[in-house]
Coordinates of C-alpha atoms in Angstrom, one line a residue:
M226 CA -8.2 18.7 -43.2
N227 CA -11.6 18.0 -42.0
N228 CA -10.5 16.5 -38.6
D229 CA -14.9 15.3 -37.3
N230 CA -12.8 14.0 -33.5
E231 CA -11.7 18.0 -33.4
I232 CA -12.6 19.6 -30.4
A233 CA -13.9 23.8 -31.5
G234 CA -12.7 26.3 -29.2
D235 CA -11.2 25.6 -25.8
P236 CA -13.4 23.2 -23.7
F237 CA -11.2 25.0 -20.6
S238 CA -13.0 28.0 -21.3
V239 CA -16.1 26.6 -20.6
P240 CA -15.9 25.6 -16.8
H241 CA -19.5 24.8 -16.5
L242 CA -18.9 21.1 -18.9
L243 CA -15.7 20.0 -16.6
Q244 CA -15.2 17.9 -14.4
P245 CA -15.6 19.3 -10.6
V246 CA -11.1 18.6 -8.8
A247 CA -11.3 16.3 -6.7
E248 CA -9.6 17.8 -3.4
H249 CA -9.6 14.1 -1.9
P250 CA -9.7 10.9 -2.9
S251 CA -12.4 8.7 -3.2
T252 CA -11.6 5.9 -5.4
V253 CA -9.4 2.9 -5.9
A254 CA -8.9 4.1 -9.1
Q255 CA -7.9 7.8 -7.4
F256 CA -5.9 6.0 -3.9
A257 CA -3.8 3.3 -6.7
G258 CA -2.5 7.2 -8.0
M259 CA -2.3 8.4 -4.8
A260 CA 0.1 5.9 -3.9
T261 CA 2.1 5.6 -7.2
A262 CA 2.1 9.2 -6.8
L263 CA 3.9 9.1 -3.3
A264 CA 6.6 6.1 -4.0
G265 CA 7.8 8.4 -6.7
D266 CA 8.6 11.0 -4.7
R267 CA 11.6 9.8 -3.3
E268 CA 12.3 13.1 -1.2
C269 CA 9.0 13.2 0.2
W270 CA 9.2 9.5 2.3
A271 CA 12.5 8.9 2.0
P272 CA 14.4 11.4 4.3
L273 CA 12.0 10.1 7.4
V274 CA 12.8 6.3 6.9
R275 CA 14.1 4.8 10.1
Y276 CA 15.1 1.4 10.6
D277 CA 14.3 -0.6 14.1
E278 CA 15.7 -3.2 15.5
T279 CA 13.4 -4.3 18.2
T280 CA 10.5 -3.4 16.4
R281 CA 8.6 -2.2 13.1
W282 CA 9.2 1.4 12.5
Y283 CA 5.8 3.3 11.1
H284 CA 5.4 6.7 10.3
R285 CA 1.8 8.2 9.0
L286 CA 2.8 10.1 6.1
R287 CA -0.4 11.3 5.4
T288 CA -4.4 11.8 6.2
G289 CA -6.8 12.8 4.6
P290 CA -11.2 12.8 5.2
G291 CA -11.7 9.0 5.0
Y292 CA -8.0 7.1 4.7
E293 CA -4.5 7.7 6.1
V294 CA -1.3 6.8 4.5
W295 CA 1.4 5.1 6.5
L296 CA 5.4 4.6 5.3
L297 CA 6.9 1.3 7.5
S298 CA 9.9 -0.1 7.0
W299 CA 10.9 -3.8 7.9
V300 CA 15.2 -5.1 9.3
P301 CA 15.5 -8.7 8.1
G302 CA 13.8 -10.9 9.7
Q303 CA 10.7 -8.8 10.0
G304 CA 7.3 -9.1 9.8
S305 CA 3.6 -8.5 10.7
G306 CA 2.1 -11.5 11.8
L307 CA -1.1 -12.6 10.0
H308 CA -4.1 -10.1 10.8
D309 CA -6.3 -8.5 8.6
H310 CA -7.5 -5.0 8.1
G311 CA -10.8 -4.2 9.8
P312 CA -13.7 -2.8 7.8
S313 CA -10.7 -0.8 5.7
S314 CA -9.6 -1.5 2.4
G315 CA -6.4 -1.2 1.0
V316 CA -3.5 -0.3 -1.5
H317 CA 0.3 -1.8 -0.5
T318 CA 3.4 -1.2 -2.9
V319 CA 6.9 -2.1 -1.8
L320 CA 9.5 0.9 -2.4
E321 CA 12.8 -0.3 -1.2
G322 CA 13.6 -4.0 -0.7
T323 CA 11.3 -7.0 -0.8
L324 CA 8.8 -8.3 0.9
T325 CA 7.2 -11.8 1.2
E326 CA 3.1 -11.1 1.4
R327 CA 1.7 -14.8 2.9
T328 CA -1.7 -15.4 2.7
A329 CA -3.9 -18.7 2.1
R330 CA -3.1 -19.1 -1.6
G331 CA -0.2 -18.9 -1.2
P332 CA 3.8 -16.7 -0.6
R333 CA 4.1 -13.7 -2.9
R334 CA 6.8 -11.8 -3.0
L335 CA 7.1 -7.7 -3.7
T336 CA 8.9 -5.5 -5.2
P337 CA 9.3 -2.2 -5.5
G338 CA 6.5 -0.5 -8.2
A339 CA 4.0 -3.3 -7.8
L340 CA 0.8 -2.0 -6.5
H341 CA -1.0 -4.1 -4.3
V342 CA -4.7 -3.6 -3.5
F343 CA -6.8 -5.3 -1.4
A344 CA -10.4 -5.3 -0.1
P345 CA -12.2 -5.6 4.2
G346 CA -11.7 -8.9 5.7
H347 CA -8.2 -9.4 3.6
V348 CA -6.1 -12.1 6.1
H349 CA -2.5 -11.2 5.0
E350 CA 1.5 -11.3 6.3
M351 CA 4.4 -9.6 5.2
V352 CA 7.8 -10.6 6.1
N353 CA 10.7 -9.1 5.1
D354 CA 13.2 -11.9 3.8
S355 CA 16.0 -11.2 2.4
L356 CA 18.8 -10.0 3.8
E357 CA 18.8 -6.3 2.8
G358 CA 16.0 -3.6 4.6
A359 CA 12.8 -2.7 2.6
V360 CA 10.1 0.4 2.7
S361 CA 7.1 -0.4 1.8
L362 CA 4.0 2.3 1.5
H363 CA 0.1 1.5 3.3
V364 CA -3.0 3.6 2.2
Y365 CA -5.8 2.3 4.2
F366 CA -9.6 3.7 3.2
P367 CA -11.4 3.9 5.8
G368 CA -8.6 4.7 8.1
L369 CA -7.0 2.3 10.1
T370 CA -9.2 1.6 13.4
E371 CA -8.5 -1.8 13.6
M372 CA -5.8 -4.3 12.9
P373 CA -7.0 -7.9 14.1
M374 CA -4.8 -10.6 14.7
H375 CA -5.1 -14.5 13.8
A376 CA -3.6 -16.9 14.8
Q377 CA -0.4 -18.7 12.2
R378 CA -2.1 -21.3 10.2
A379 CA -0.1 -24.9 10.6
R380 CA 2.2 -25.8 7.6
T381 CA 2.3 -28.9 6.8
Q382 CA 3.9 -31.2 4.9
P383 CA 2.8 -33.8 3.0
Q384 CA 1.9 -37.4 3.0
V385 CA 3.8 -39.8 2.3
A386 CA 2.7 -43.2 1.9
C387 CA 5.0 -46.0 2.3

């Protein structure tokens, strides 16, 4: 049988034709892939998780040229406050439990497995509105150098005409 799409020989025997393997991620897709891989490696992060009733707990899990990875835990009721990440972009995912992300567009429920990518200037608040603890993973590129806090927006009720 003749297959016109078949590659003759072993392409791995011609190293100069292969793309170099990236030692560290450098694209949004590679950072998302790293977040997914770390999320799936429970043995890497689960033993490190701590819950603190008085403040949000966090642990820098990994660093590399131009990025860092943070592991955070959230007891019920804990939140980040309304903030952005300065010049950093990022990827975050929930590893355990449920978090709510609040933005100008409204609230979004975050559950394990979904990745959320954001650009510099993305203003949001993360909150554990549930009755159980939660754990999340955050990748920032470049590494997090600032986290400006923003005044809470007033939540107004619709006006009802009498």
